[in-house]
């Protein structure tokens, strides 16, 4: 299932390799986030890329434009398929990320990675937003950041499936929407707040689903991935 991406949120390269080996063929790619990257760094990314896996490097860059541009250029050299930055880093930062990926990819004669912007973390609820001083509602903030990311030339955003409708109507059908926060009715929420089932997220128009614990913490991760993939098959965007 091409549109199902699995978060390899584990501590060791061995555990991640084992998980990827079990899931290859069932899922459409692997997400490497700060946990695994901090322990095992770029070498493990290169290992998966070398095997032909699609890798979403989820390091959520959020820094001054020059620093983010350098990091995105480095991610492009690693050959990742998708990389993300925080939309809250601003339009100049996002444009710098876009330019760096395009220039680096041109030098290497390869396709640039998709660059998507984090809107609001799916673990945040309205109370948490209030706490950090955001005056507007989650919906208003997500729509604003998605439009900003699009105008800065990014390919899409990462958002909760609950915000797909708002983003689609503002940014159009070709904009990539990556949705973590996927939970079935029997799954533990963990730290997630704004969740939806895989089938519902796809039918609302998600481009890619990111699923972590419901697959990697399952007794049988491959069977769990197959169940979610089956739920997704035949689901078409509304
Ligand atoms: O285990 P779970 O399915 O909650 O994993 C979701 C993954 O997506 C985690 O790796 C998390 O870091 C990531 N993510 C998220 N919300 C965002 C962006 C990324 O949950 N807004």
mmCIF file with all atom_site columns, N, CA and C in Angstrom, residues 2-5 56 81-82 114-120 122 142-143 146-147 149-150 154-180 182 196 198 201-210 237-238:
data_model
loop_
_atom_site.group_PDB
_atom_site.id
_atom_site.type_symbol
_atom_site.label_atom_id
_atom_site.label_alt_id
_atom_site.label_comp_id
_atom_site.label_asym_id
_atom_site.label_entity_id
_atom_site.label_seq_id
_atom_site.pdbx_PDB_ins_code
_atom_site.Cartn_x
_atom_site.Cartn_y
_atom_site.Cartn_z
_atom_site.occupancy
_atom_site.B_iso_or_equiv
_atom_site.pdbx_formal_charge
_atom_site.auth_seq_id
_atom_site.auth_comp_id
_atom_site.auth_asym_id
_atom_site.auth_atom_id
_atom_site.pdbx_PDB_model_num
ATOM 1   N N  . UNK A 1 2   ? 0.992   1.828  -1.185 1.00 0.00 ? 2   UNK A N  1
ATOM 2   C CA . UNK A 1 2   ? 1.920   2.932  -1.441 1.00 0.00 ? 2   UNK A CA 1
ATOM 3   C C  . UNK A 1 2   ? 1.776   4.130  -0.520 1.00 0.00 ? 2   UNK A C  1
ATOM 4   N N  . UNK A 1 3   ? 0.552   4.337  -0.070 1.00 0.00 ? 3   UNK A N  1
ATOM 5   C CA . UNK A 1 3   ? 0.304   5.570  0.695  1.00 0.00 ? 3   UNK A CA 1
ATOM 6   C C  . UNK A 1 3   ? 0.395   5.366  2.206  1.00 0.00 ? 3   UNK A C  1
ATOM 7   N N  . UNK A 1 4   ? 0.834   4.180  2.596  1.00 0.00 ? 4   UNK A N  1
ATOM 8   C CA . UNK A 1 4   ? 1.005   3.890  4.026  1.00 0.00 ? 4   UNK A CA 1
ATOM 9   C C  . UNK A 1 4   ? 2.497   3.953  4.383  1.00 0.00 ? 4   UNK A C  1
ATOM 10  N N  . UNK A 1 5   ? 2.856   4.894  5.243  1.00 0.00 ? 5   UNK A N  1
ATOM 11  C CA . UNK A 1 5   ? 4.245   5.063  5.666  1.00 0.00 ? 5   UNK A CA 1
ATOM 12  C C  . UNK A 1 5   ? 4.355   4.678  7.132  1.00 0.00 ? 5   UNK A C  1
ATOM 13  N N  . UNK A 1 56  ? 11.123  8.860  4.405  1.00 0.00 ? 56  UNK A N  1
ATOM 14  C CA . UNK A 1 56  ? 10.661  10.186 4.818  1.00 0.00 ? 56  UNK A CA 1
ATOM 15  C C  . UNK A 1 56  ? 11.508  10.569 6.028  1.00 0.00 ? 56  UNK A C  1
ATOM 16  N N  . UNK A 1 81  ? 13.328  10.578 0.125  1.00 0.00 ? 81  UNK A N  1
ATOM 17  C CA . UNK A 1 81  ? 12.196  10.815 -0.775 1.00 0.00 ? 81  UNK A CA 1
ATOM 18  C C  . UNK A 1 81  ? 11.350  11.995 -0.302 1.00 0.00 ? 81  UNK A C  1
ATOM 19  N N  . UNK A 1 82  ? 11.321  12.185 1.027  1.00 0.00 ? 82  UNK A N  1
ATOM 20  C CA . UNK A 1 82  ? 10.523  13.278 1.605  1.00 0.00 ? 82  UNK A CA 1
ATOM 21  C C  . UNK A 1 82  ? 11.236  13.792 2.844  1.00 0.00 ? 82  UNK A C  1
ATOM 22  N N  . UNK A 1 114 ? 10.436  15.502 -1.885 1.00 0.00 ? 114 UNK A N  1
ATOM 23  C CA . UNK A 1 114 ? 9.237   16.259 -1.555 1.00 0.00 ? 114 UNK A CA 1
ATOM 24  C C  . UNK A 1 114 ? 9.539   17.006 -0.254 1.00 0.00 ? 114 UNK A C  1
ATOM 25  N N  . UNK A 1 115 ? 9.142   18.261 -0.174 1.00 0.00 ? 115 UNK A N  1
ATOM 26  C CA . UNK A 1 115 ? 9.323   18.995 1.085  1.00 0.00 ? 115 UNK A CA 1
ATOM 27  C C  . UNK A 1 115 ? 7.941   19.358 1.617  1.00 0.00 ? 115 UNK A C  1
ATOM 28  N N  . UNK A 1 116 ? 7.674   18.895 2.832  1.00 0.00 ? 116 UNK A N  1
ATOM 29  C CA . UNK A 1 116 ? 6.378   19.169 3.454  1.00 0.00 ? 116 UNK A CA 1
ATOM 30  C C  . UNK A 1 116 ? 6.607   19.926 4.759  1.00 0.00 ? 116 UNK A C  1
ATOM 31  N N  . UNK A 1 117 ? 5.612   20.725 5.123  1.00 0.00 ? 117 UNK A N  1
ATOM 32  C CA . UNK A 1 117 ? 5.749   21.559 6.326  1.00 0.00 ? 117 UNK A CA 1
ATOM 33  C C  . UNK A 1 117 ? 4.827   21.068 7.424  1.00 0.00 ? 117 UNK A C  1
ATOM 34  N N  . UNK A 1 118 ? 5.371   20.994 8.620  1.00 0.00 ? 118 UNK A N  1
ATOM 35  C CA . UNK A 1 118 ? 4.546   20.684 9.795  1.00 0.00 ? 118 UNK A CA 1
ATOM 36  C C  . UNK A 1 118 ? 3.655   21.895 10.057 1.00 0.00 ? 118 UNK A C  1
ATOM 37  N N  . UNK A 1 119 ? 2.363   21.631 10.221 1.00 0.00 ? 119 UNK A N  1
ATOM 38  C CA . UNK A 1 119 ? 1.454   22.730 10.566 1.00 0.00 ? 119 UNK A CA 1
ATOM 39  C C  . UNK A 1 119 ? 1.369   22.792 12.098 1.00 0.00 ? 119 UNK A C  1
ATOM 40  N N  . UNK A 1 120 ? 0.478   21.975 12.671 1.00 0.00 ? 120 UNK A N  1
ATOM 41  C CA . UNK A 1 120 ? 0.410   21.894 14.132 1.00 0.00 ? 120 UNK A CA 1
ATOM 42  C C  . UNK A 1 120 ? 0.537   20.421 14.507 1.00 0.00 ? 120 UNK A C  1
ATOM 43  N N  . UNK A 1 122 ? 0.105   16.821 15.826 1.00 0.00 ? 122 UNK A N  1
ATOM 44  C CA . UNK A 1 122 ? -1.170  16.129 16.070 1.00 0.00 ? 122 UNK A CA 1
ATOM 45  C C  . UNK A 1 122 ? -1.390  15.793 17.549 1.00 0.00 ? 122 UNK A C  1
ATOM 46  N N  . UNK A 1 142 ? -3.890  26.081 11.159 1.00 0.00 ? 142 UNK A N  1
ATOM 47  C CA . UNK A 1 142 ? -3.447  25.087 10.172 1.00 0.00 ? 142 UNK A CA 1
ATOM 48  C C  . UNK A 1 142 ? -3.675  25.616 8.753  1.00 0.00 ? 142 UNK A C  1
ATOM 49  N N  . UNK A 1 143 ? -4.821  26.213 8.509  1.00 0.00 ? 143 UNK A N  1
ATOM 50  C CA . UNK A 1 143 ? -5.111  26.738 7.175  1.00 0.00 ? 143 UNK A CA 1
ATOM 51  C C  . UNK A 1 143 ? -4.104  27.831 6.795  1.00 0.00 ? 143 UNK A C  1
ATOM 52  N N  . UNK A 1 146 ? -0.695  26.194 6.096  1.00 0.00 ? 146 UNK A N  1
ATOM 53  C CA . UNK A 1 146 ? -0.705  25.418 4.844  1.00 0.00 ? 146 UNK A CA 1
ATOM 54  C C  . UNK A 1 146 ? -0.613  26.358 3.641  1.00 0.00 ? 146 UNK A C  1
ATOM 55  N N  . UNK A 1 147 ? -1.369  27.451 3.686  1.00 0.00 ? 147 UNK A N  1
ATOM 56  C CA . UNK A 1 147 ? -1.328  28.412 2.577  1.00 0.00 ? 147 UNK A CA 1
ATOM 57  C C  . UNK A 1 147 ? 0.066   29.032 2.470  1.00 0.00 ? 147 UNK A C  1
ATOM 58  N N  . UNK A 1 149 ? 2.915   27.637 3.397  1.00 0.00 ? 149 UNK A N  1
ATOM 59  C CA . UNK A 1 149 ? 3.831   26.611 2.863  1.00 0.00 ? 149 UNK A CA 1
ATOM 60  C C  . UNK A 1 149 ? 3.665   26.495 1.351  1.00 0.00 ? 149 UNK A C  1
ATOM 61  N N  . UNK A 1 150 ? 2.433   26.526 0.894  1.00 0.00 ? 150 UNK A N  1
ATOM 62  C CA . UNK A 1 150 ? 2.189   26.411 -0.546 1.00 0.00 ? 150 UNK A CA 1
ATOM 63  C C  . UNK A 1 150 ? 2.771   27.622 -1.284 1.00 0.00 ? 150 UNK A C  1
ATOM 64  N N  . UNK A 1 154 ? 6.479   24.851 -1.275 1.00 0.00 ? 154 UNK A N  1
ATOM 65  C CA . UNK A 1 154 ? 6.608   23.486 -0.752 1.00 0.00 ? 154 UNK A CA 1
ATOM 66  C C  . UNK A 1 154 ? 5.558   22.572 -1.390 1.00 0.00 ? 154 UNK A C  1
ATOM 67  N N  . UNK A 1 155 ? 5.819   21.269 -1.288 1.00 0.00 ? 155 UNK A N  1
ATOM 68  C CA . UNK A 1 155 ? 4.929   20.288 -1.931 1.00 0.00 ? 155 UNK A CA 1
ATOM 69  C C  . UNK A 1 155 ? 3.681   20.007 -1.122 1.00 0.00 ? 155 UNK A C  1
ATOM 70  N N  . UNK A 1 156 ? 3.738   20.256 0.179  1.00 0.00 ? 156 UNK A N  1
ATOM 71  C CA . UNK A 1 156 ? 2.570   19.918 0.987  1.00 0.00 ? 156 UNK A CA 1
ATOM 72  C C  . UNK A 1 156 ? 2.823   20.169 2.449  1.00 0.00 ? 156 UNK A C  1
ATOM 73  N N  . UNK A 1 157 ? 1.966   19.566 3.267  1.00 0.00 ? 157 UNK A N  1
ATOM 74  C CA . UNK A 1 157 ? 2.044   19.760 4.719  1.00 0.00 ? 157 UNK A CA 1
ATOM 75  C C  . UNK A 1 157 ? 1.836   18.439 5.458  1.00 0.00 ? 157 UNK A C  1
ATOM 76  N N  . UNK A 1 158 ? 2.210   18.469 6.726  1.00 0.00 ? 158 UNK A N  1
ATOM 77  C CA . UNK A 1 158 ? 1.874   17.394 7.661  1.00 0.00 ? 158 UNK A CA 1
ATOM 78  C C  . UNK A 1 158 ? 0.818   17.974 8.593  1.00 0.00 ? 158 UNK A C  1
ATOM 79  N N  . UNK A 1 159 ? -0.293  17.270 8.735  1.00 0.00 ? 159 UNK A N  1
ATOM 80  C CA . UNK A 1 159 ? -1.384  17.795 9.567  1.00 0.00 ? 159 UNK A CA 1
ATOM 81  C C  . UNK A 1 159 ? -2.192  16.629 10.108 1.00 0.00 ? 159 UNK A C  1
ATOM 82  N N  . UNK A 1 160 ? -3.085  16.956 11.024 1.00 0.00 ? 160 UNK A N  1
ATOM 83  C CA . UNK A 1 160 ? -4.002  15.927 11.516 1.00 0.00 ? 160 UNK A CA 1
ATOM 84  C C  . UNK A 1 160 ? -5.019  15.613 10.418 1.00 0.00 ? 160 UNK A C  1
ATOM 85  N N  . UNK A 1 161 ? -5.476  14.358 10.342 1.00 0.00 ? 161 UNK A N  1
ATOM 86  C CA . UNK A 1 161 ? -6.516  14.036 9.353  1.00 0.00 ? 161 UNK A CA 1
ATOM 87  C C  . UNK A 1 161 ? -7.775  14.879 9.551  1.00 0.00 ? 161 UNK A C  1
ATOM 88  N N  . UNK A 1 162 ? -7.957  15.377 10.775 1.00 0.00 ? 162 UNK A N  1
ATOM 89  C CA . UNK A 1 162 ? -9.147  16.204 11.018 1.00 0.00 ? 162 UNK A CA 1
ATOM 90  C C  . UNK A 1 162 ? -9.114  17.529 10.262 1.00 0.00 ? 162 UNK A C  1
ATOM 91  N N  . UNK A 1 163 ? -7.938  17.905 9.764  1.00 0.00 ? 163 UNK A N  1
ATOM 92  C CA . UNK A 1 163 ? -7.832  19.201 9.067  1.00 0.00 ? 163 UNK A CA 1
ATOM 93  C C  . UNK A 1 163 ? -7.723  19.061 7.557  1.00 0.00 ? 163 UNK A C  1
ATOM 94  N N  . UNK A 1 164 ? -7.888  17.822 7.044  1.00 0.00 ? 164 UNK A N  1
ATOM 95  C CA . UNK A 1 164 ? -7.720  17.590 5.607  1.00 0.00 ? 164 UNK A CA 1
ATOM 96  C C  . UNK A 1 164 ? -8.673  18.473 4.786  1.00 0.00 ? 164 UNK A C  1
ATOM 97  N N  . UNK A 1 165 ? -9.939  18.528 5.202  1.00 0.00 ? 165 UNK A N  1
ATOM 98  C CA . UNK A 1 165 ? -10.947 19.268 4.433  1.00 0.00 ? 165 UNK A CA 1
ATOM 99  C C  . UNK A 1 165 ? -10.566 20.738 4.254  1.00 0.00 ? 165 UNK A C  1
ATOM 100 N N  . UNK A 1 166 ? -10.154 21.349 5.350  1.00 0.00 ? 166 UNK A N  1
ATOM 101 C CA . UNK A 1 166 ? -9.784  22.777 5.315  1.00 0.00 ? 166 UNK A CA 1
ATOM 102 C C  . UNK A 1 166 ? -8.600  22.986 4.375  1.00 0.00 ? 166 UNK A C  1
ATOM 103 N N  . UNK A 1 167 ? -7.613  22.075 4.474  1.00 0.00 ? 167 UNK A N  1
ATOM 104 C CA . UNK A 1 167 ? -6.394  22.244 3.663  1.00 0.00 ? 167 UNK A CA 1
ATOM 105 C C  . UNK A 1 167 ? -6.697  22.001 2.186  1.00 0.00 ? 167 UNK A C  1
ATOM 106 N N  . UNK A 1 168 ? -7.466  20.958 1.907  1.00 0.00 ? 168 UNK A N  1
ATOM 107 C CA . UNK A 1 168 ? -7.817  20.659 0.513  1.00 0.00 ? 168 UNK A CA 1
ATOM 108 C C  . UNK A 1 168 ? -8.553  21.829 -0.124 1.00 0.00 ? 168 UNK A C  1
ATOM 109 N N  . UNK A 1 169 ? -9.514  22.390 0.609  1.00 0.00 ? 169 UNK A N  1
ATOM 110 C CA . UNK A 1 169 ? -10.282 23.457 -0.050 1.00 0.00 ? 169 UNK A CA 1
ATOM 111 C C  . UNK A 1 169 ? -9.431  24.713 -0.217 1.00 0.00 ? 169 UNK A C  1
ATOM 112 N N  . UNK A 1 170 ? -8.458  24.928 0.639  1.00 0.00 ? 170 UNK A N  1
ATOM 113 C CA . UNK A 1 170 ? -7.616  26.119 0.498  1.00 0.00 ? 170 UNK A CA 1
ATOM 114 C C  . UNK A 1 170 ? -6.475  25.897 -0.511 1.00 0.00 ? 170 UNK A C  1
ATOM 115 N N  . UNK A 1 171 ? -5.892  24.701 -0.517 1.00 0.00 ? 171 UNK A N  1
ATOM 116 C CA . UNK A 1 171 ? -4.648  24.491 -1.279 1.00 0.00 ? 171 UNK A CA 1
ATOM 117 C C  . UNK A 1 171 ? -4.826  23.615 -2.522 1.00 0.00 ? 171 UNK A C  1
ATOM 118 N N  . UNK A 1 172 ? -6.002  23.036 -2.715 1.00 0.00 ? 172 UNK A N  1
ATOM 119 C CA . UNK A 1 172 ? -6.269  22.310 -3.961 1.00 0.00 ? 172 UNK A CA 1
ATOM 120 C C  . UNK A 1 172 ? -5.926  20.835 -3.913 1.00 0.00 ? 172 UNK A C  1
ATOM 121 N N  . UNK A 1 173 ? -6.280  20.146 -4.984 1.00 0.00 ? 173 UNK A N  1
ATOM 122 C CA . UNK A 1 173 ? -6.211  18.689 -4.977 1.00 0.00 ? 173 UNK A CA 1
ATOM 123 C C  . UNK A 1 173 ? -4.796  18.151 -5.195 1.00 0.00 ? 173 UNK A C  1
ATOM 124 N N  . UNK A 1 174 ? -3.886  18.985 -5.713 1.00 0.00 ? 174 UNK A N  1
ATOM 125 C CA . UNK A 1 174 ? -2.539  18.467 -5.993 1.00 0.00 ? 174 UNK A CA 1
ATOM 126 C C  . UNK A 1 174 ? -1.580  18.635 -4.819 1.00 0.00 ? 174 UNK A C  1
ATOM 127 N N  . UNK A 1 175 ? -2.012  19.333 -3.794 1.00 0.00 ? 175 UNK A N  1
ATOM 128 C CA . UNK A 1 175 ? -1.166  19.591 -2.632 1.00 0.00 ? 175 UNK A CA 1
ATOM 129 C C  . UNK A 1 175 ? -1.055  18.307 -1.802 1.00 0.00 ? 175 UNK A C  1
ATOM 130 N N  . UNK A 1 176 ? 0.160   17.960 -1.397 1.00 0.00 ? 176 UNK A N  1
ATOM 131 C CA . UNK A 1 176 ? 0.368   16.732 -0.610 1.00 0.00 ? 176 UNK A CA 1
ATOM 132 C C  . UNK A 1 176 ? -0.033  16.964 0.849  1.00 0.00 ? 176 UNK A C  1
ATOM 133 N N  . UNK A 1 177 ? -0.865  16.068 1.362  1.00 0.00 ? 177 UNK A N  1
ATOM 134 C CA . UNK A 1 177 ? -1.220  16.144 2.787  1.00 0.00 ? 177 UNK A CA 1
ATOM 135 C C  . UNK A 1 177 ? -0.818  14.831 3.456  1.00 0.00 ? 177 UNK A C  1
ATOM 136 N N  . UNK A 1 178 ? 0.137   14.931 4.359  1.00 0.00 ? 178 UNK A N  1
ATOM 137 C CA . UNK A 1 178 ? 0.638   13.760 5.092  1.00 0.00 ? 178 UNK A CA 1
ATOM 138 C C  . UNK A 1 178 ? -0.028  13.773 6.456  1.00 0.00 ? 178 UNK A C  1
ATOM 139 N N  . UNK A 1 179 ? -0.657  12.663 6.820  1.00 0.00 ? 179 UNK A N  1
ATOM 140 C CA . UNK A 1 179 ? -1.394  12.651 8.089  1.00 0.00 ? 179 UNK A CA 1
ATOM 141 C C  . UNK A 1 179 ? -0.917  11.570 9.057  1.00 0.00 ? 179 UNK A C  1
ATOM 142 N N  . UNK A 1 180 ? -0.237  11.990 10.142 1.00 0.00 ? 180 UNK A N  1
ATOM 143 C CA . UNK A 1 180 ? -0.036  11.094 11.293 1.00 0.00 ? 180 UNK A CA 1
ATOM 144 C C  . UNK A 1 180 ? -1.333  11.139 12.118 1.00 0.00 ? 180 UNK A C  1
ATOM 145 N N  . UNK A 1 182 ? -3.058  8.492  13.125 1.00 0.00 ? 182 UNK A N  1
ATOM 146 C CA . UNK A 1 182 ? -3.974  7.462  12.622 1.00 0.00 ? 182 UNK A CA 1
ATOM 147 C C  . UNK A 1 182 ? -4.214  6.441  13.736 1.00 0.00 ? 182 UNK A C  1
ATOM 148 N N  . UNK A 1 196 ? -7.823  9.914  13.608 1.00 0.00 ? 196 UNK A N  1
ATOM 149 C CA . UNK A 1 196 ? -8.875  9.391  12.718 1.00 0.00 ? 196 UNK A CA 1
ATOM 150 C C  . UNK A 1 196 ? -8.429  7.993  12.263 1.00 0.00 ? 196 UNK A C  1
ATOM 151 N N  . UNK A 1 198 ? -7.559  5.044  9.457  1.00 0.00 ? 198 UNK A N  1
ATOM 152 C CA . UNK A 1 198 ? -6.840  5.087  8.171  1.00 0.00 ? 198 UNK A CA 1
ATOM 153 C C  . UNK A 1 198 ? -7.816  5.263  7.000  1.00 0.00 ? 198 UNK A C  1
ATOM 154 N N  . UNK A 1 201 ? -9.300  8.751  6.929  1.00 0.00 ? 201 UNK A N  1
ATOM 155 C CA . UNK A 1 201 ? -8.312  9.769  6.528  1.00 0.00 ? 201 UNK A CA 1
ATOM 156 C C  . UNK A 1 201 ? -8.116  9.745  5.007  1.00 0.00 ? 201 UNK A C  1
ATOM 157 N N  . UNK A 1 202 ? -8.028  8.549  4.450  1.00 0.00 ? 202 UNK A N  1
ATOM 158 C CA . UNK A 1 202 ? -7.845  8.465  2.987  1.00 0.00 ? 202 UNK A CA 1
ATOM 159 C C  . UNK A 1 202 ? -9.081  8.963  2.255  1.00 0.00 ? 202 UNK A C  1
ATOM 160 N N  . UNK A 1 203 ? -10.260 8.596  2.754  1.00 0.00 ? 203 UNK A N  1
ATOM 161 C CA . UNK A 1 203 ? -11.449 9.029  2.011  1.00 0.00 ? 203 UNK A CA 1
ATOM 162 C C  . UNK A 1 203 ? -11.650 10.540 2.131  1.00 0.00 ? 203 UNK A C  1
ATOM 163 N N  . UNK A 1 204 ? -11.103 11.146 3.167  1.00 0.00 ? 204 UNK A N  1
ATOM 164 C CA . UNK A 1 204 ? -11.183 12.611 3.259  1.00 0.00 ? 204 UNK A CA 1
ATOM 165 C C  . UNK A 1 204 ? -10.148 13.298 2.380  1.00 0.00 ? 204 UNK A C  1
ATOM 166 N N  . UNK A 1 205 ? -9.174  12.509 1.865  1.00 0.00 ? 205 UNK A N  1
ATOM 167 C CA . UNK A 1 205 ? -8.224  13.127 0.928  1.00 0.00 ? 205 UNK A CA 1
ATOM 168 C C  . UNK A 1 205 ? -6.783  13.184 1.391  1.00 0.00 ? 205 UNK A C  1
ATOM 169 N N  . UNK A 1 206 ? -6.425  12.350 2.381  1.00 0.00 ? 206 UNK A N  1
ATOM 170 C CA . UNK A 1 206 ? -5.017  12.291 2.783  1.00 0.00 ? 206 UNK A CA 1
ATOM 171 C C  . UNK A 1 206 ? -4.187  11.711 1.636  1.00 0.00 ? 206 UNK A C  1
ATOM 172 N N  . UNK A 1 207 ? -2.988  12.255 1.426  1.00 0.00 ? 207 UNK A N  1
ATOM 173 C CA . UNK A 1 207 ? -2.101  11.708 0.390  1.00 0.00 ? 207 UNK A CA 1
ATOM 174 C C  . UNK A 1 207 ? -1.295  10.535 0.940  1.00 0.00 ? 207 UNK A C  1
ATOM 175 N N  . UNK A 1 208 ? -0.818  10.682 2.164  1.00 0.00 ? 208 UNK A N  1
ATOM 176 C CA . UNK A 1 208 ? -0.009  9.633  2.803  1.00 0.00 ? 208 UNK A CA 1
ATOM 177 C C  . UNK A 1 208 ? -0.370  9.542  4.279  1.00 0.00 ? 208 UNK A C  1
ATOM 178 N N  . UNK A 1 209 ? -0.495  8.315  4.766  1.00 0.00 ? 209 UNK A N  1
ATOM 179 C CA . UNK A 1 209 ? -0.746  8.090  6.186  1.00 0.00 ? 209 UNK A CA 1
ATOM 180 C C  . UNK A 1 209 ? 0.570   7.730  6.860  1.00 0.00 ? 209 UNK A C  1
ATOM 181 N N  . UNK A 1 210 ? 0.811   8.306  8.029  1.00 0.00 ? 210 UNK A N  1
ATOM 182 C CA . UNK A 1 210 ? 1.979   7.904  8.816  1.00 0.00 ? 210 UNK A CA 1
ATOM 183 C C  . UNK A 1 210 ? 1.461   7.148  10.020 1.00 0.00 ? 210 UNK A C  1
ATOM 184 N N  . UNK A 1 237 ? -10.533 9.201  -2.454 1.00 0.00 ? 237 UNK A N  1
ATOM 185 C CA . UNK A 1 237 ? -10.761 10.520 -1.863 1.00 0.00 ? 237 UNK A CA 1
ATOM 186 C C  . UNK A 1 237 ? -12.146 11.023 -2.211 1.00 0.00 ? 237 UNK A C  1
ATOM 187 N N  . UNK A 1 238 ? -12.790 11.600 -1.211 1.00 0.00 ? 238 UNK A N  1
ATOM 188 C CA . UNK A 1 238 ? -14.137 12.157 -1.452 1.00 0.00 ? 238 UNK A CA 1
ATOM 189 C C  . UNK A 1 238 ? -14.028 13.417 -2.304 1.00 0.00 ? 238 UNK A C  1
#
